[in-house]
Amino acid sequence: RALPGVPRGRLYTIIMAAAAPGAEGPAMEAEAGGCGGEGGSPQGEGRRLPPASVSNGGAAEGGEELVELKVIWNKNKYDVKVRLDGTGADLKQEIHSLTGLPPAMQKVMFKGLLPEEKTLREIKVTNGAKIMVVGSTINDVLAVNTPKEAAQQEVKAEENKKEPLCRQKQHRKVLDKGKPDDVMPSVKGVQERLPTVPLSGMYNKSGGKVRLTFKLEQDQLWIGTKERTEKLPMGSIKNVVSEPIEGHEDYHMMAFQLGPTEASYYWVYWVPTQYVDAIKDTVLGKWQYF
């Protein structure tokens, strides 16, 4: 039915707008205007609500701002949205859900190490920022350690299989010359202090005669040959190794490590066994003999 003073098209528009859920007066007016009725704008030019103000990637439920990040870990990249007012600790929890990497094992980098207690807003994380993550999962650690331990055991097994030093070719050519005529007498099963005279009557790797003089007051070891005498600070000697000579266990072959590798070993043959421990202790600084 027509109402007095209301055109038929206008009446239909008002009825439809009133039937819409949650419709209110201002909204009905806007809707009516959009239909080209009386007092309205041309079709498609109705009033529009201003857009919501959103920064840094959008807003979460409840109006919280979100920021879009690119998390990079272990050559993998993850796109993630997190709360801008969330802390570094919150971000670590998010990374944990993405990667399985426990927060305690994460090192998160954004312009340096990411502080856990500060919010992303406080440290000025912006939309599209790259977050670098360093760390290994428990499974990764176990996977690395297990082969390493097995490899160490294999190395030890190989070392046990190695033939004695005195059987190796590089040493045999010296030992096959036999015991030097002027070698110092040995006392098997006894440990003695270093003598006050040089240890002499021994061979070096080239088969030449060598003597060892321990200058305790100068903290030096003098290695003398026919050609020259090397004066070595005992602190410069990295290690001392020795092994009994097979068939002549009352004498040892001994090496002084003068550099970082085995190639720097200075070998001495036919060292009387009673002085072996005293030589090691003196050179390596365990104690001094006076």
Coordinates of C-alpha atoms in Angstrom, one line a residue:
R1 CA 0.0 0.0 0.0
A2 CA 1.1 3.5 -0.7
L3 CA 1.8 5.8 2.1
P4 CA 0.7 9.4 1.9
G5 CA 3.4 11.6 0.5
V6 CA 5.9 8.7 -0.1
P7 CA 6.6 7.7 -3.8
R8 CA 6.2 3.9 -4.5
G9 CA 9.9 3.4 -5.4
R10 CA 11.1 5.2 -2.2
L11 CA 8.8 3.1 0.0
Y12 CA 10.2 -0.2 -1.4
T13 CA 13.8 0.9 -0.7
I14 CA 13.0 1.9 2.9
I15 CA 11.2 -1.5 3.6
M16 CA 14.1 -3.6 2.2
A17 CA 16.7 -1.6 4.2
A18 CA 14.7 -2.0 7.4
A19 CA 14.6 -5.7 6.9
A20 CA 18.4 -6.0 6.7
P21 CA 19.9 -7.4 10.0
G22 CA 21.5 -4.7 12.1
A23 CA 20.5 -2.0 9.8
E24 CA 20.4 1.5 11.3
G25 CA 19.2 4.8 10.2
P26 CA 22.4 6.2 8.6
A27 CA 23.0 2.9 6.8
M28 CA 19.5 2.9 5.3
E29 CA 19.9 6.4 4.0
A30 CA 23.2 5.4 2.4
E31 CA 21.7 2.3 0.8
A32 CA 18.7 4.2 -0.5
G33 CA 20.9 6.9 -2.0
G34 CA 22.9 4.2 -3.9
C35 CA 19.8 2.9 -5.7
G36 CA 19.2 6.1 -7.5
G37 CA 16.1 7.0 -5.7
E38 CA 15.0 10.5 -4.8
G39 CA 17.7 12.5 -3.1
G40 CA 20.3 9.9 -3.9
S41 CA 23.5 9.9 -5.8
P42 CA 24.0 8.4 -9.3
Q43 CA 24.4 4.6 -9.1
G44 CA 27.8 3.4 -7.9
E45 CA 28.7 6.7 -6.3
G46 CA 27.2 6.2 -2.8
R47 CA 29.0 7.3 0.4
R48 CA 32.0 5.0 1.4
L49 CA 33.4 4.4 4.9
P50 CA 37.0 5.4 5.3
P51 CA 39.5 2.5 5.2
A52 CA 40.8 1.1 8.5
S53 CA 44.2 2.3 9.5
V54 CA 46.6 -0.7 9.3
S55 CA 50.4 -0.5 9.5
N56 CA 53.2 -3.1 9.2
G57 CA 51.3 -5.9 7.6
G58 CA 47.8 -5.9 9.0
A59 CA 45.9 -6.4 12.2
A60 CA 45.1 -9.5 14.2
E61 CA 41.9 -10.2 16.0
G62 CA 41.4 -7.6 18.7
G63 CA 43.1 -4.9 16.7
E64 CA 46.7 -6.0 17.4
E65 CA 49.2 -5.1 14.6
L66 CA 50.9 -7.9 12.7
V67 CA 54.2 -7.8 11.0
E68 CA 55.2 -10.2 8.1
L69 CA 58.7 -11.7 8.5
K70 CA 60.9 -14.0 6.5
V71 CA 62.6 -16.5 8.8
I72 CA 65.7 -18.2 7.4
W73 CA 67.1 -21.3 9.1
N74 CA 69.2 -24.2 7.8
K75 CA 68.8 -23.0 4.1
N76 CA 65.0 -23.0 4.5
K77 CA 62.8 -19.9 4.3
Y78 CA 59.5 -19.4 6.2
D79 CA 57.0 -16.6 5.7
V80 CA 55.3 -15.9 9.0
K81 CA 53.0 -13.2 10.5
V82 CA 53.6 -12.4 14.2
R83 CA 52.3 -9.7 16.6
L84 CA 54.3 -6.5 16.5
D85 CA 54.0 -6.2 20.2
G86 CA 55.1 -9.7 20.8
T87 CA 58.6 -10.2 22.4
G88 CA 61.7 -11.9 21.1
A89 CA 60.8 -14.9 23.3
D90 CA 57.4 -15.1 21.6
L91 CA 59.1 -15.1 18.2
K92 CA 61.3 -18.0 19.4
Q93 CA 58.2 -20.0 20.2
E94 CA 56.8 -19.3 16.7
I95 CA 60.1 -20.4 15.2
H96 CA 59.9 -23.6 17.3
S97 CA 56.5 -24.4 15.9
L98 CA 57.9 -23.8 12.3
T99 CA 61.2 -25.7 12.6
G100 CA 61.1 -27.9 15.7
L101 CA 64.1 -26.1 16.9
P102 CA 63.8 -25.6 20.8
P103 CA 64.0 -21.9 21.9
A104 CA 67.0 -22.7 24.1
M105 CA 68.9 -23.9 21.1
Q106 CA 68.1 -20.9 18.9
K107 CA 70.3 -18.0 18.1
V108 CA 68.0 -15.4 16.4
M109 CA 69.6 -12.6 14.6
F110 CA 68.1 -9.2 13.6
K111 CA 70.7 -6.4 13.5
G112 CA 72.6 -8.4 16.0
L113 CA 71.3 -10.9 18.6
L114 CA 67.6 -10.6 19.0
P115 CA 66.8 -9.6 22.7
E116 CA 64.1 -11.9 24.2
E117 CA 62.6 -9.4 26.6
K118 CA 62.0 -6.6 24.1
T119 CA 59.0 -6.4 21.7
L120 CA 59.5 -6.4 17.9
R121 CA 58.1 -2.9 17.8
E122 CA 60.8 -1.7 20.3
I123 CA 63.6 -3.2 18.2
K124 CA 62.1 -1.6 15.1
V125 CA 61.3 -4.8 13.2
T126 CA 59.5 -3.8 10.0
N127 CA 57.3 -5.5 7.5
G128 CA 59.3 -7.9 5.3
A129 CA 62.3 -8.1 7.6
K130 CA 64.6 -11.1 7.4
I131 CA 65.3 -13.0 10.6
M132 CA 68.3 -15.3 10.6
V133 CA 68.2 -18.3 12.9
V134 CA 71.2 -20.5 13.9
G135 CA 70.9 -23.7 15.8
S136 CA 70.5 -27.5 15.6
T137 CA 67.7 -29.7 16.7
I138 CA 68.3 -32.5 19.3
N139 CA 68.1 -35.1 16.5
D140 CA 70.7 -33.2 14.4
V141 CA 73.1 -33.1 17.3
L142 CA 72.7 -36.8 18.0
A143 CA 73.1 -37.5 14.3
V144 CA 76.4 -35.6 14.2
N145 CA 77.8 -36.9 17.5
T146 CA 77.2 -40.5 16.9
P147 CA 79.3 -40.8 13.8
K148 CA 82.0 -38.7 15.4
E149 CA 82.2 -41.0 18.4
A150 CA 82.2 -44.0 16.1
A151 CA 85.0 -42.4 14.0
Q152 CA 87.1 -41.8 17.1
Q153 CA 86.7 -45.4 18.1
E154 CA 87.7 -46.5 14.7
V155 CA 90.8 -44.3 14.9
K156 CA 91.7 -45.9 18.2
A157 CA 91.2 -49.4 16.8
E158 CA 93.4 -48.5 13.9
E159 CA 96.1 -47.2 16.2
N160 CA 96.0 -50.4 18.1
K161 CA 96.4 -52.4 14.9
K162 CA 99.5 -50.3 13.9
E163 CA 102.8 -52.1 14.1
P164 CA 105.2 -51.0 16.8
L165 CA 107.3 -48.0 16.0
C166 CA 110.5 -50.0 16.1
R167 CA 109.2 -52.2 13.2
Q168 CA 108.4 -49.3 10.9
K169 CA 110.7 -48.9 8.0
Q170 CA 111.7 -45.3 8.8
H171 CA 113.1 -46.5 12.2
R172 CA 114.4 -49.9 11.2
K173 CA 117.2 -48.3 9.1
V174 CA 118.6 -46.8 12.2
L175 CA 117.9 -49.6 14.6
D176 CA 119.3 -52.2 12.3
K177 CA 122.7 -50.6 12.8
G178 CA 122.6 -52.2 16.3
K179 CA 123.3 -50.8 19.7
P180 CA 126.0 -48.1 19.7
D181 CA 129.3 -49.1 21.2
D182 CA 129.5 -46.2 23.6
V183 CA 125.8 -46.3 24.6
M184 CA 125.2 -45.6 28.3
P185 CA 124.3 -48.6 30.5
S186 CA 120.7 -49.2 31.2
V187 CA 118.9 -50.4 34.4
K188 CA 115.7 -52.1 33.6
G189 CA 112.7 -51.7 36.0
V190 CA 114.3 -48.7 37.8
Q191 CA 113.5 -44.9 37.4
E192 CA 116.3 -42.5 38.1
R193 CA 116.8 -38.8 38.1
L194 CA 118.6 -37.2 35.2
P195 CA 122.3 -37.5 35.5
T196 CA 124.5 -34.4 36.0
V197 CA 126.3 -35.2 32.7
P198 CA 124.8 -35.2 29.2
L199 CA 123.1 -38.4 28.0
S200 CA 125.3 -39.6 25.1
G201 CA 126.0 -42.6 22.9
M202 CA 122.6 -42.4 21.1
Y203 CA 121.6 -42.1 17.4
N204 CA 119.4 -39.6 15.7
K205 CA 117.1 -40.3 12.7
S206 CA 120.0 -39.9 10.2
G207 CA 122.1 -42.4 12.2
G208 CA 124.5 -39.8 13.5
K209 CA 125.6 -39.7 17.1
V210 CA 123.6 -37.4 19.4
R211 CA 123.7 -36.3 23.0
L212 CA 121.1 -34.6 25.3
T213 CA 122.0 -32.0 27.8
F214 CA 119.4 -30.7 30.2
K215 CA 120.1 -27.1 31.3
L216 CA 117.7 -26.8 34.1
E217 CA 118.8 -23.4 35.3
Q218 CA 118.1 -22.1 31.8
D219 CA 115.0 -24.2 31.2
Q220 CA 116.6 -25.5 28.0
L221 CA 117.3 -28.8 26.3
W222 CA 120.5 -28.9 24.2
I223 CA 120.5 -31.4 21.4
G224 CA 124.1 -31.9 20.3
T225 CA 125.5 -33.6 17.2
K226 CA 128.9 -33.6 15.6
E227 CA 127.9 -30.6 13.4
R228 CA 126.0 -28.3 15.8
T229 CA 124.1 -27.9 19.1
E230 CA 120.4 -26.9 19.1
K231 CA 119.4 -25.0 22.2
L232 CA 115.6 -25.5 22.7
P233 CA 113.5 -23.8 25.3
M234 CA 111.6 -26.6 27.0
G235 CA 108.4 -24.7 26.7
S236 CA 108.7 -24.9 22.9
I237 CA 108.6 -28.7 22.9
K238 CA 105.0 -29.7 22.4
N239 CA 105.2 -33.4 23.5
V240 CA 107.5 -36.3 24.2
V241 CA 106.8 -39.8 23.1
S242 CA 108.7 -43.0 23.6
E243 CA 108.5 -46.8 23.0
P244 CA 110.7 -49.7 24.1
I245 CA 112.9 -51.1 21.4
E246 CA 111.7 -54.7 20.6
G247 CA 114.2 -57.2 21.8
H248 CA 116.1 -54.5 23.8
E249 CA 113.3 -53.3 26.2
D250 CA 115.9 -51.8 28.5
Y251 CA 116.3 -49.0 25.9
H252 CA 113.8 -46.8 24.2
M253 CA 113.3 -44.8 21.1
M254 CA 112.1 -41.3 21.9
A255 CA 110.8 -38.3 20.0
F256 CA 110.6 -34.6 20.9
Q257 CA 107.8 -32.8 19.1
L258 CA 109.2 -29.4 18.0
G259 CA 106.2 -28.3 15.9
P260 CA 102.5 -28.8 15.3
T261 CA 102.7 -32.1 13.4
E262 CA 104.4 -35.5 13.6
A263 CA 106.7 -34.3 10.8
S264 CA 108.4 -32.1 13.4
Y265 CA 109.4 -35.1 15.7
Y266 CA 113.1 -35.2 16.5
W267 CA 113.9 -38.9 17.0
V268 CA 116.6 -40.3 19.4
Y269 CA 117.4 -44.0 19.7
W270 CA 118.8 -46.1 22.5
V271 CA 117.7 -44.0 25.4
P272 CA 118.4 -45.9 28.7
T273 CA 115.0 -46.9 30.1
Q274 CA 115.7 -45.6 33.7
Y275 CA 115.8 -42.0 32.4
V276 CA 112.7 -42.0 30.2
D277 CA 110.2 -40.8 32.8
A278 CA 112.6 -38.2 34.1
I279 CA 113.1 -36.8 30.6
K280 CA 109.4 -36.6 30.0
D281 CA 108.6 -34.9 33.3
T282 CA 111.4 -32.4 33.0
V283 CA 110.7 -31.4 29.4
L284 CA 106.9 -31.2 29.9
G285 CA 107.3 -29.2 33.1
K286 CA 105.6 -31.6 35.6
W287 CA 108.4 -31.0 38.0
Q288 CA 112.1 -30.1 38.0
Y289 CA 115.0 -32.1 39.3
F290 CA 117.7 -30.3 41.4

